[in-house]
mmCIF file of C-alpha atoms and ligand atoms in Angstrom:
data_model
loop_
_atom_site.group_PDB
_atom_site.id
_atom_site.type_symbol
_atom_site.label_atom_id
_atom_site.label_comp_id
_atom_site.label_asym_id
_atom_site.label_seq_id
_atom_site.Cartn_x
_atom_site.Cartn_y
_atom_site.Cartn_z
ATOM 1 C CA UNK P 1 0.000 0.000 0.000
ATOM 2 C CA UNK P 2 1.532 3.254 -0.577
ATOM 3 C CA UNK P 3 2.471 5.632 2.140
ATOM 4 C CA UNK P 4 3.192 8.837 2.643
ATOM 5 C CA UNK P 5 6.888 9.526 2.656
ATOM 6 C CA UNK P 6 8.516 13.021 3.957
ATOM 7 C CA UNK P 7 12.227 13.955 5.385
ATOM 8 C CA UNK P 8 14.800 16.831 4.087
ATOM 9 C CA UNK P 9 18.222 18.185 3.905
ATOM 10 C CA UNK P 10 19.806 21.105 4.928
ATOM 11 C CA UNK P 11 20.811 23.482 2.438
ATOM 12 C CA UNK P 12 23.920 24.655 4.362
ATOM 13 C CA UNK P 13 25.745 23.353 1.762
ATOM 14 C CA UNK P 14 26.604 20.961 -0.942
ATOM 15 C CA UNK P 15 25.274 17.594 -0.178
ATOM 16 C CA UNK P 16 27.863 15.205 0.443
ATOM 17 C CA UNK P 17 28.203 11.226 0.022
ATOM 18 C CA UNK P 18 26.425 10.554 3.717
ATOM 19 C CA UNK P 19 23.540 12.457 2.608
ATOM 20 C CA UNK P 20 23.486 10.823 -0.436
ATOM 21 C CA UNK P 21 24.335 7.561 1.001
ATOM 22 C CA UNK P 22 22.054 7.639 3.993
ATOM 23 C CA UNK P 23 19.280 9.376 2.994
ATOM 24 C CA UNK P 24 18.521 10.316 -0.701
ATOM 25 C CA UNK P 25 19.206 7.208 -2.029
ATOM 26 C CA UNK P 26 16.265 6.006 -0.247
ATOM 27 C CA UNK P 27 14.261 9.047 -1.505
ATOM 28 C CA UNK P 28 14.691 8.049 -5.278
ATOM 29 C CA UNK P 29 13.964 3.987 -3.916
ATOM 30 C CA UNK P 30 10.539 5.381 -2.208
ATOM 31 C CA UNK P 31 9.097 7.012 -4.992
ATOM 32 C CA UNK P 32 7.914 4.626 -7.089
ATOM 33 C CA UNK P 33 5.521 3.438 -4.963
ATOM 34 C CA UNK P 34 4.629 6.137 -2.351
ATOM 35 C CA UNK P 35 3.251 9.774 -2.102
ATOM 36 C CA UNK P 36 6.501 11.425 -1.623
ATOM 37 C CA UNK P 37 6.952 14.912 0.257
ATOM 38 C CA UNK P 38 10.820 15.987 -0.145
ATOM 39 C CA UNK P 39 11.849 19.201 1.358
ATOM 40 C CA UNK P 40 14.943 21.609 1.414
ATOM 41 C CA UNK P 41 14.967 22.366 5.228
ATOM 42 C CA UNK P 42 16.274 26.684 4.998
ATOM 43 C CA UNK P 43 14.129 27.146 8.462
ATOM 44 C CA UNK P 44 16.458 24.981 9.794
ATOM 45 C CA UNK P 45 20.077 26.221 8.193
ATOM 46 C CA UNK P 46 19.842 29.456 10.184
ATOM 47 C CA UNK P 47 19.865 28.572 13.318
ATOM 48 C CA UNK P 48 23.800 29.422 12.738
ATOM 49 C CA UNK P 49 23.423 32.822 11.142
ATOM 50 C CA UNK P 50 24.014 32.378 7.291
ATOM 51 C CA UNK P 51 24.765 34.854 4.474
ATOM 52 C CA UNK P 52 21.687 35.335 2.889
ATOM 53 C CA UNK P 53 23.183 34.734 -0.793
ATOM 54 C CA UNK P 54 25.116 31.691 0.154
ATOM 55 C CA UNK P 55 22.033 30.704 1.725
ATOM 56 C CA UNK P 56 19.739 31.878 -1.732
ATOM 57 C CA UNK P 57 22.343 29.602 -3.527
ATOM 58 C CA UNK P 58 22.673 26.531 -1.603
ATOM 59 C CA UNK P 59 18.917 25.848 -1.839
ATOM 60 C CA UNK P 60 19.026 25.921 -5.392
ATOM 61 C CA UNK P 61 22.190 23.596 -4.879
ATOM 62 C CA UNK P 62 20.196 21.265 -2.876
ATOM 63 C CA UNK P 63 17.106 21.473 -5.275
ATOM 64 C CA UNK P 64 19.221 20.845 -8.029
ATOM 65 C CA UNK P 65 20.961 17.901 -6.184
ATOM 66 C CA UNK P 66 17.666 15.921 -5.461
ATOM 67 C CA UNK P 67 16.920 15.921 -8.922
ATOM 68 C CA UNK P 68 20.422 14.602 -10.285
ATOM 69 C CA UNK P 69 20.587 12.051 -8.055
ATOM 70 C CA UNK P 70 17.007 11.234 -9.619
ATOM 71 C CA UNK P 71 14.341 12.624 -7.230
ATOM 72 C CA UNK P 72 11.682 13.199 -9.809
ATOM 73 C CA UNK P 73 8.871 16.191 -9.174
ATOM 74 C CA UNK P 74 6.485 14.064 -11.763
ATOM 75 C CA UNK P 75 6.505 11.910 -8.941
ATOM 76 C CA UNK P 76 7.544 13.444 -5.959
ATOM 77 C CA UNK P 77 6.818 17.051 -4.413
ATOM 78 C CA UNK P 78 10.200 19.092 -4.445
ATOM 79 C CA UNK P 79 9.548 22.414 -2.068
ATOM 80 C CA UNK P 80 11.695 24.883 0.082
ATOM 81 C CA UNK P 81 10.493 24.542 3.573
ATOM 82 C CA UNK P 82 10.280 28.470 4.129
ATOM 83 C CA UNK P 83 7.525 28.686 1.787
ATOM 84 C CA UNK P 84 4.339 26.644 3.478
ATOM 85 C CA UNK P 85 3.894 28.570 6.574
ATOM 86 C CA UNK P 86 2.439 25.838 8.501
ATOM 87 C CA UNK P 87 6.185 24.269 9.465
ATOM 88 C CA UNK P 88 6.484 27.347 11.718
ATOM 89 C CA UNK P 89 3.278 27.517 13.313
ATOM 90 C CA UNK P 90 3.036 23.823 13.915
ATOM 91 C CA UNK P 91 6.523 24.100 15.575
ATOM 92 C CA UNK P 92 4.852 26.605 17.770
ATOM 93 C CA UNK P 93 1.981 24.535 18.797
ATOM 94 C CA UNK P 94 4.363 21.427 18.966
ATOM 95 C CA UNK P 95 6.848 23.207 21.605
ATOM 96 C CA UNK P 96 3.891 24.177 24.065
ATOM 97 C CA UNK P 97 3.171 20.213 24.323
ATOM 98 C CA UNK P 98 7.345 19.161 24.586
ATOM 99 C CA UNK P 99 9.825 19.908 27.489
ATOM 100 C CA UNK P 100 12.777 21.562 27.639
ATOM 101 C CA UNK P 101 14.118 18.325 29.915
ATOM 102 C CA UNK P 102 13.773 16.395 26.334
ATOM 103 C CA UNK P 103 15.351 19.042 24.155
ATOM 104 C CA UNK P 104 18.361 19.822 26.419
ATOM 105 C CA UNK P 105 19.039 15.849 25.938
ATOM 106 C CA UNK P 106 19.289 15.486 22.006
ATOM 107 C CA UNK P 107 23.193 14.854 21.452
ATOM 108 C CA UNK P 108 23.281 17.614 18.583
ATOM 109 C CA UNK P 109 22.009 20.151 20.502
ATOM 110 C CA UNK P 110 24.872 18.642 23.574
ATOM 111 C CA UNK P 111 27.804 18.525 20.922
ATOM 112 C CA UNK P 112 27.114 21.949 19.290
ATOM 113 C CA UNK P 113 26.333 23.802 22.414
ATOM 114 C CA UNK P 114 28.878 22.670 23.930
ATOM 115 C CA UNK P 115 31.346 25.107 21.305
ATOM 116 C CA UNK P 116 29.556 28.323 21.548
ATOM 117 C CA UNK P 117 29.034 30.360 25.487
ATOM 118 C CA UNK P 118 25.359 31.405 24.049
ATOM 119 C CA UNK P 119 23.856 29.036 21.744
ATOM 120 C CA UNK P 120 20.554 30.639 19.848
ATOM 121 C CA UNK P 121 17.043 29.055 21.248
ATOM 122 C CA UNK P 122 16.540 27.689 17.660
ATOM 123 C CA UNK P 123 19.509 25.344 17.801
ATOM 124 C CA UNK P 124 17.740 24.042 21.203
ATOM 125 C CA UNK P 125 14.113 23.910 19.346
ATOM 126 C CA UNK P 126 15.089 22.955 16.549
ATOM 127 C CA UNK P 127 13.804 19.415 16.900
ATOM 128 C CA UNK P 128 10.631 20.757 17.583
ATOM 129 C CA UNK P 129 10.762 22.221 13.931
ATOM 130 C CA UNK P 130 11.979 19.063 12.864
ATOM 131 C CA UNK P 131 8.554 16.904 14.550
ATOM 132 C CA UNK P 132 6.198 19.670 12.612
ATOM 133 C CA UNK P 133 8.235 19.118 9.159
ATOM 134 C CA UNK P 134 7.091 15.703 9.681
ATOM 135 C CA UNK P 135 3.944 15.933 11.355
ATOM 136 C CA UNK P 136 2.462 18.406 8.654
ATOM 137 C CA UNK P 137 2.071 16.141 6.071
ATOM 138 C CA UNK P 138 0.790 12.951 8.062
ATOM 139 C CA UNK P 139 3.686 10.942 7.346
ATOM 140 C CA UNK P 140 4.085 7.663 7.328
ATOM 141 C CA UNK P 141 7.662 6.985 7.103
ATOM 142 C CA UNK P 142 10.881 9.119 7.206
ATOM 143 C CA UNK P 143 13.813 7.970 5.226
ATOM 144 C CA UNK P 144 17.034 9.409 6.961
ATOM 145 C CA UNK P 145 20.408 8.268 8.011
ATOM 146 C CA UNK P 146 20.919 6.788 11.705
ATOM 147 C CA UNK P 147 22.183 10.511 13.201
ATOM 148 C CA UNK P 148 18.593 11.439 13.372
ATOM 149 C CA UNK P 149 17.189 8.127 15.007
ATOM 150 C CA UNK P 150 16.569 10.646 18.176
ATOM 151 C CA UNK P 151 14.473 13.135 16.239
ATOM 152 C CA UNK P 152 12.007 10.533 15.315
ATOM 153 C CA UNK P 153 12.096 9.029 18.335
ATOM 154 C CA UNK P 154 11.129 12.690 19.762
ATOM 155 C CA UNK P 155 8.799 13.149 17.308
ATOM 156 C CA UNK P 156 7.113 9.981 17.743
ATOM 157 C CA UNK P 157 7.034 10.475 21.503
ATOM 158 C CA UNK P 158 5.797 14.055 21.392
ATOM 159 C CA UNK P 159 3.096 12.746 18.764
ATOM 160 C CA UNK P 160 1.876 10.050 20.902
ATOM 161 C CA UNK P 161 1.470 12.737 23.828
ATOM 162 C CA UNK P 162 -0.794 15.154 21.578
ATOM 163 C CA UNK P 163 -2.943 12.186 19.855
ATOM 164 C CA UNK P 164 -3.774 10.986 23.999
ATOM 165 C CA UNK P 165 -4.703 14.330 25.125
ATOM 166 C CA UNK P 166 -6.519 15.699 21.585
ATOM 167 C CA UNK P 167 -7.572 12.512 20.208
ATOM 168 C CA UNK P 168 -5.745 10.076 18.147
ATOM 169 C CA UNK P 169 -6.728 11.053 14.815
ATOM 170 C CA UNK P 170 -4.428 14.770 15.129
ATOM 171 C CA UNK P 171 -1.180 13.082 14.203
ATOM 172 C CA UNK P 172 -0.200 10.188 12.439
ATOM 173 C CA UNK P 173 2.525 8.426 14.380
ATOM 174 C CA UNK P 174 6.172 7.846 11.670
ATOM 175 C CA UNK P 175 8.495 5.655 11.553
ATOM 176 C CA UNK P 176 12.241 6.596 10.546
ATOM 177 C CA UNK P 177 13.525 4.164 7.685
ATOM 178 C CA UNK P 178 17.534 3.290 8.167
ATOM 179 C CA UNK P 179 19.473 1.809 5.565
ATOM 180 C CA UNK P 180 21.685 -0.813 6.655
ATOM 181 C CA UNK P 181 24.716 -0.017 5.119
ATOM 182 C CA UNK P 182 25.315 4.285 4.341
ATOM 183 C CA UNK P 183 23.348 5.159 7.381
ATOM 184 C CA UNK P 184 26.347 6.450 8.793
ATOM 185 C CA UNK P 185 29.196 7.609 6.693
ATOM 186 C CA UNK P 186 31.911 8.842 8.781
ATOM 187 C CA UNK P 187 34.386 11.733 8.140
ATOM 188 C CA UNK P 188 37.394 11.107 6.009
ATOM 189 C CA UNK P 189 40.049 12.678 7.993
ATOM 190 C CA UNK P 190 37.845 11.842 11.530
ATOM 191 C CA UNK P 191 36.621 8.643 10.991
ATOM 192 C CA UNK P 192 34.937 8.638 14.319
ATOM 193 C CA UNK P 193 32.724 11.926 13.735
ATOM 194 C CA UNK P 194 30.214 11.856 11.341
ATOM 195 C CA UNK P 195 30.760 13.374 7.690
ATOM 196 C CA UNK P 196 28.551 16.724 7.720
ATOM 197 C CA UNK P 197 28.287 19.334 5.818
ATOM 198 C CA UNK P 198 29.294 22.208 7.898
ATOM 199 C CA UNK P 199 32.314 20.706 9.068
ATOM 200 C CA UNK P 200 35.464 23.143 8.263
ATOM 201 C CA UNK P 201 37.460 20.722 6.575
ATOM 202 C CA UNK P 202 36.475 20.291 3.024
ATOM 203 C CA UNK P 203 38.878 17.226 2.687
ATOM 204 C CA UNK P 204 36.898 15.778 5.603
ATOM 205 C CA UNK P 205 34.023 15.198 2.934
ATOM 206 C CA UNK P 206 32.947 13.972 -0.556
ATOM 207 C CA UNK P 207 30.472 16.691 -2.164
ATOM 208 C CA UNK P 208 28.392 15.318 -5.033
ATOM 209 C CA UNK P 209 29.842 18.428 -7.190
ATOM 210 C CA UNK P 210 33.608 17.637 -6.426
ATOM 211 C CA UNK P 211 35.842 16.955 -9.252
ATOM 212 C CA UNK P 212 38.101 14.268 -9.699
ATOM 213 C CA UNK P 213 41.348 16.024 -8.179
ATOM 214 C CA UNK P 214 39.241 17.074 -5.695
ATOM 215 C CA UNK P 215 37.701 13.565 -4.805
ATOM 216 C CA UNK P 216 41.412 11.531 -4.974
ATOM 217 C CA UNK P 217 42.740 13.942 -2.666
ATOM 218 C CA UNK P 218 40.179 13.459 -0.247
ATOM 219 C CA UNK P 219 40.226 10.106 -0.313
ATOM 220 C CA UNK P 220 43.807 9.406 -0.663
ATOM 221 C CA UNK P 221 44.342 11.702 2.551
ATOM 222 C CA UNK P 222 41.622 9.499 4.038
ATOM 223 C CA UNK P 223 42.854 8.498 7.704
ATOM 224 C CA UNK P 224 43.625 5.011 8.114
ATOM 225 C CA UNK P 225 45.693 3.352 10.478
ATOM 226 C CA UNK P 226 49.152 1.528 10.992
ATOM 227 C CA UNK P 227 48.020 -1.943 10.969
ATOM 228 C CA UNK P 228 47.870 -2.755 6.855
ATOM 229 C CA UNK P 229 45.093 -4.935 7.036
ATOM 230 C CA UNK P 230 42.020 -4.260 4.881
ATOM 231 C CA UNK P 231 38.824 -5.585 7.140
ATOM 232 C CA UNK P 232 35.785 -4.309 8.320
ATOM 233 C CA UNK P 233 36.095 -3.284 12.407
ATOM 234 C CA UNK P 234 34.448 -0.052 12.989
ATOM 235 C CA UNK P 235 35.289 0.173 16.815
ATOM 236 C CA UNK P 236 39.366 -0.471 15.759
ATOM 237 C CA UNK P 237 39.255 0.222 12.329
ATOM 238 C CA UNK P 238 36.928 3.253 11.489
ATOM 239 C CA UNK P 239 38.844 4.650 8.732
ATOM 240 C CA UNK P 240 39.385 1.758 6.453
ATOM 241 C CA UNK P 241 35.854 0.536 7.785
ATOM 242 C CA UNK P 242 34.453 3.892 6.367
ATOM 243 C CA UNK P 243 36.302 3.428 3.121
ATOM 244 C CA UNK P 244 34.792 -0.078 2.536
ATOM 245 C CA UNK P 245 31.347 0.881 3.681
ATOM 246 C CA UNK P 246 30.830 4.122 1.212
ATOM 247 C CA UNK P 247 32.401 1.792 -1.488
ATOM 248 C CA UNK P 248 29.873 -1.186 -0.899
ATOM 249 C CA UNK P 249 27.562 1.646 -0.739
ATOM 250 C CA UNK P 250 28.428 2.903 -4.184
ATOM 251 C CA UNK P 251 28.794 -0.398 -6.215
ATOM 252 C CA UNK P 252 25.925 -2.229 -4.483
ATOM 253 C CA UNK P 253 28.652 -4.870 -2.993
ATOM 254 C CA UNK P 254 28.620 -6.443 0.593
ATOM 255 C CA UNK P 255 31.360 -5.191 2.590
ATOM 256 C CA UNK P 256 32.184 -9.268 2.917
ATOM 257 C CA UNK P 257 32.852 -9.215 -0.295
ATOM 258 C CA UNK P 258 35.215 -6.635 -0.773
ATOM 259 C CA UNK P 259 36.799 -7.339 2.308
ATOM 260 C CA UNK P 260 37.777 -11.082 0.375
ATOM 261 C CA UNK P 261 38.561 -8.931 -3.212
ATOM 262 C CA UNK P 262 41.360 -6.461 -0.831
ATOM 263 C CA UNK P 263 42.847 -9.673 1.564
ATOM 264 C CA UNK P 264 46.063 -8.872 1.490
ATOM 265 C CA UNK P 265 46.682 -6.217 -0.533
ATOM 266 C CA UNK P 266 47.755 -2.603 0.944
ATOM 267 C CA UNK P 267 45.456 0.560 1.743
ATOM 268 C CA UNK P 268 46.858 2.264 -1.612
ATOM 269 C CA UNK P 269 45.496 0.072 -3.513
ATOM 270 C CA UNK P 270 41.744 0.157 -1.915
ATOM 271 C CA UNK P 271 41.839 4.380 -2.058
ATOM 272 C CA UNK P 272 43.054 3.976 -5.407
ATOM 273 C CA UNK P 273 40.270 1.594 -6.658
ATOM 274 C CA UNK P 274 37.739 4.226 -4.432
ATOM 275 C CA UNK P 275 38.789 7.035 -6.283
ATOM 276 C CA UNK P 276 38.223 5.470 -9.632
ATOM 277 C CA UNK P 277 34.704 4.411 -8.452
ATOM 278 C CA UNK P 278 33.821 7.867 -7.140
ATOM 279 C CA UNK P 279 34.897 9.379 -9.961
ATOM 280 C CA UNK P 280 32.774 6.920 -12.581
ATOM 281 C CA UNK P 281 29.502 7.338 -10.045
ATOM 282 C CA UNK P 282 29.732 11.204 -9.871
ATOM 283 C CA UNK P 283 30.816 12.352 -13.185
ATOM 284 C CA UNK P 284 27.413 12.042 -15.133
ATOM 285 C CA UNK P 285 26.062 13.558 -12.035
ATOM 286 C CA UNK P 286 27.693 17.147 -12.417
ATOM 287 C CA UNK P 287 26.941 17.140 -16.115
ATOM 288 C CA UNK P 288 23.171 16.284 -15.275
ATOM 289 C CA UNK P 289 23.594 19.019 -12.337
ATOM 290 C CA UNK P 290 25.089 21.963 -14.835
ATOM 291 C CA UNK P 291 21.975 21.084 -17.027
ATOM 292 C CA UNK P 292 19.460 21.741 -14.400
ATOM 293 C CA UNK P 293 20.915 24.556 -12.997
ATOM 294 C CA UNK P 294 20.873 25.988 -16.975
ATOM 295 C CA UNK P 295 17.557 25.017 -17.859
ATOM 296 C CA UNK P 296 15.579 27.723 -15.566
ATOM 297 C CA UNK P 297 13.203 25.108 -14.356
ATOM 298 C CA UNK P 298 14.401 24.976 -10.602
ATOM 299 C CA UNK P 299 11.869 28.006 -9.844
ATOM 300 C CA UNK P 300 9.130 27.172 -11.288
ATOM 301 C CA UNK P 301 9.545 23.177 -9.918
ATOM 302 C CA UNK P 302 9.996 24.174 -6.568
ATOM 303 C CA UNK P 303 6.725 26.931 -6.533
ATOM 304 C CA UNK P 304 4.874 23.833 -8.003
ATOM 305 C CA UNK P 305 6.271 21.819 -5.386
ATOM 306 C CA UNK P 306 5.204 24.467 -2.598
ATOM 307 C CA UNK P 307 1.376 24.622 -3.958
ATOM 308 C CA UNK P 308 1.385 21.133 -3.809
ATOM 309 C CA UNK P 309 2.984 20.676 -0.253
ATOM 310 C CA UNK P 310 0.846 23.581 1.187
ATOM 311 C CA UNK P 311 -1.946 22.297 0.321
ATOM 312 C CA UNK P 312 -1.532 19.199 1.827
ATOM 313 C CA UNK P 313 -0.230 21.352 5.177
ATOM 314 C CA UNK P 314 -3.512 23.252 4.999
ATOM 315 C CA UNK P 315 -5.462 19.971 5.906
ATOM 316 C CA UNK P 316 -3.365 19.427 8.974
ATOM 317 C CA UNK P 317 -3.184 22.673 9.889
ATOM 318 C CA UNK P 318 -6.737 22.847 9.982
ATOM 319 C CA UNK P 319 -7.261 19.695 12.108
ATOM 320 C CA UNK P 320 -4.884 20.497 14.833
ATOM 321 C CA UNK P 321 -6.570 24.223 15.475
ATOM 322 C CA UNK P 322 -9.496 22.696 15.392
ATOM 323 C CA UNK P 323 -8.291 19.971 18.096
ATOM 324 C CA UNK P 324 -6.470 23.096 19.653
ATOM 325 C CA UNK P 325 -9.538 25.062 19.767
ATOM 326 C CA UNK P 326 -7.306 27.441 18.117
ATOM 327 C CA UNK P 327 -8.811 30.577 15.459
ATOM 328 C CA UNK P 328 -12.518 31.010 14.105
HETATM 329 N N1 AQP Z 1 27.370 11.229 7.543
HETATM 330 C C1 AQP Z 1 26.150 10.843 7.203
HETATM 331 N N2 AQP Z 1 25.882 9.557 6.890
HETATM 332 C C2 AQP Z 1 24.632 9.152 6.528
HETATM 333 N N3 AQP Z 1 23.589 10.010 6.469
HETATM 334 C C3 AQP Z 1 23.814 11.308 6.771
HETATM 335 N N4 AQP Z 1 23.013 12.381 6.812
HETATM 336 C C4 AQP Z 1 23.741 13.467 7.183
HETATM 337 N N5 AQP Z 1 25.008 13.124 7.391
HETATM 338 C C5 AQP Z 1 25.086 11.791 7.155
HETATM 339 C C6 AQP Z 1 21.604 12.369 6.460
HETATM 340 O O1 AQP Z 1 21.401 13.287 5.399
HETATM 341 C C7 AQP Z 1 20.138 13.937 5.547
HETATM 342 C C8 AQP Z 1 20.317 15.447 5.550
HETATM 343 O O2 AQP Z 1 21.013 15.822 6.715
HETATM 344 P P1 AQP Z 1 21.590 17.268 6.995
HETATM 345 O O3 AQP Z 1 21.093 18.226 5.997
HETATM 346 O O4 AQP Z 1 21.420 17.598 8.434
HETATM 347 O O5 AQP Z 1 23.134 16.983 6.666
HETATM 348 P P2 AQP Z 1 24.482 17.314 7.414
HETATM 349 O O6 AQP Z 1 25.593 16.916 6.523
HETATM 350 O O7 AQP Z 1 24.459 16.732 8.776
HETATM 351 O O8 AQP Z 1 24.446 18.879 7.403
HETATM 352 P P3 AQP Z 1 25.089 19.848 8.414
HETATM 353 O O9 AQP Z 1 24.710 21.240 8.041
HETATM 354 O O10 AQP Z 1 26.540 19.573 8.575
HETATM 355 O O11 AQP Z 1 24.325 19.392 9.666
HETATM 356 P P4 AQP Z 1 24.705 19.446 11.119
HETATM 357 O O12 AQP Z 1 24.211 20.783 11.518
HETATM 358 O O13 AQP Z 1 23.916 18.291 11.701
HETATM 359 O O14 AQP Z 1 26.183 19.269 11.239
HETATM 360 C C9 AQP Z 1 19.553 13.402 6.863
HETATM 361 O O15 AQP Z 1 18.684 12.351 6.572
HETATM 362 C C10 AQP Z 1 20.757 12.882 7.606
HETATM 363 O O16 AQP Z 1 20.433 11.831 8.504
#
């Protein structure tokens, strides 16, 4: 039966091999037989303050991106968060029925608080935002990679809370969909933080856009360790564990396998043989992107896709005031 499918990325910059890995992947796998709600998530990109062209530019980046990888808005609704209203006020609504016990313990909020003296009440709420993205469109399921698994489990919870004290037809209760392998692609140069985005290192990630001399200096700089044996041991081995996972990742190929294919042979060789695989995967993907971003479509694609979503959000929105008591 088909469901209804929603989740988002960040447009705080290009998206890299975990998000591609982890979570779009699964976006282009859901669409052929669900209702499909994809989102570029700007609410959520500035709650670090963010120059407003960059920012212009990276959601037109991210746009673009969803559609190269093959994200298809015949099939799937393509929108910018910003622009259906109801993400905001449901937040609102959503944060008068959470606590600020269950916010202050989300590890993102701990690990990025942790580096600033006065972190901005958005990067503590944001979760909250997060739960309404997801709320507003009575989803089903949530495709994401495994850094988010406490979001939907906050989401869920805070669901469950509204449906017992307003009924349980206000929210439908999601589920977060993991992939098993790509759920969590770790950083090339920290192999035991996660590849990101924002992270100030660009040889710590593989965008989608890089170039080949880009991509084999990444990779060769990749950090390994002194041992020399190729195997899969992500508590001892992250590094070469992380280069065997995004490679099963790409080719479709158990880690087993490749793990038998590299016996013996030196780290060289596997960063070499990455490289050339990277390359291959992500070259008709930057032609395909320089199209897009040429044809003048993006704009009137993502208005489409913001009719389309706000309508949708309208229904909700409607329910829950009405549960609320909220309005006329
Ligand atoms: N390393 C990853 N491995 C697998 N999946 C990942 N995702 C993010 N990183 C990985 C998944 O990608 C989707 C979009 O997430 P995002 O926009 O929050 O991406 P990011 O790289 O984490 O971006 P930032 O700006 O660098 O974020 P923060 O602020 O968290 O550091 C999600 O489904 C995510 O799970």
């Amino acid at each position: 039966m088909s469901k209804r499918v929603f989740s988002g990325v960040q447009p705080t910059g290009n998206i890299h091999m975990g998000n591609y890995l982890g979570a779009l992947k699964q976006f282009v796998q859901l669409q052929r037989d669900n209702e499909c709600v994809y989102c570029i998530v700007d609410l959520h990109a500035i709650t670090v303050p963010k120059d407003p062209k960059e920012l212009r530019e990276n959601i037109l980046n991210v746009a673009a991106l969803y559609m190269v990888v093959g994200v298809d808005p015949a099939k799937s609704t393509i929108f910018i968060q910003s622009d259906v209203s109801g993400h905001a006020e449901l937040a609102w609504i959503l944060m008068c029925n959470s606590y600020t016990g269950e916010l202050s313990r989300m590890t993102q909020f701990k690990d990025k608080s942790r580096a600033s003296e006065s972190a901005p009440t958005g990067l503590f709420a944001y979760p909250i935002l997060m739960a309404a993205d997801i709320l507003l469109y009575d989803t089903d399921i949530v495709p994401v990679g495994s850094d988010q698994k406490q979001h939907i489990e906050l989401t869920r919870d805070v669901a469950i809370r509204v449906n017992n004290k307003y009924g349980d037809d206000t929210f439908v209760v999601p589920e977060g969909r993991f992939l098993k392998e790509g759920a969590r692609i770790m950083s090339l140069d920290d192999p035991t933080a996660k590849m990101s985005k924002s992270a100030e290192n660009e040889l710590s990630r593989i965008s989608l856009l890089d170039d080949e001399a880009k991509i084999k200096k990444a990779i060769m700089r990749a950090t390994t360790d002194s041992d020399g044996e190729i195997r899969y041991d992500p508590e001892n081995k992250p590094g070469v564990s992380n280069l065997l996972t995004i490679y099963g990742a790409l080719v479709d190929t158990p880690v087993a396998e490749l793990e038998r294919k590299y016996a013996g042979q030196g780290y060289g060789t596997l960063k070499k043989d990455l490289v050339e695989v990277t390359v291959q995967t992500l070259r008709p993907l930057r032609e395909r992107y320089t199209e897009i971003r040429a044809s003048g479509e993006l704009e009137r694609i993502l208005a489409d896709g913001a009719e389309r979503a706000g309508s949708q959000a309208e229904i909700v929105m409607k329910r829950v005031k009405e549960k609320f008591g909220l309005g006329l």
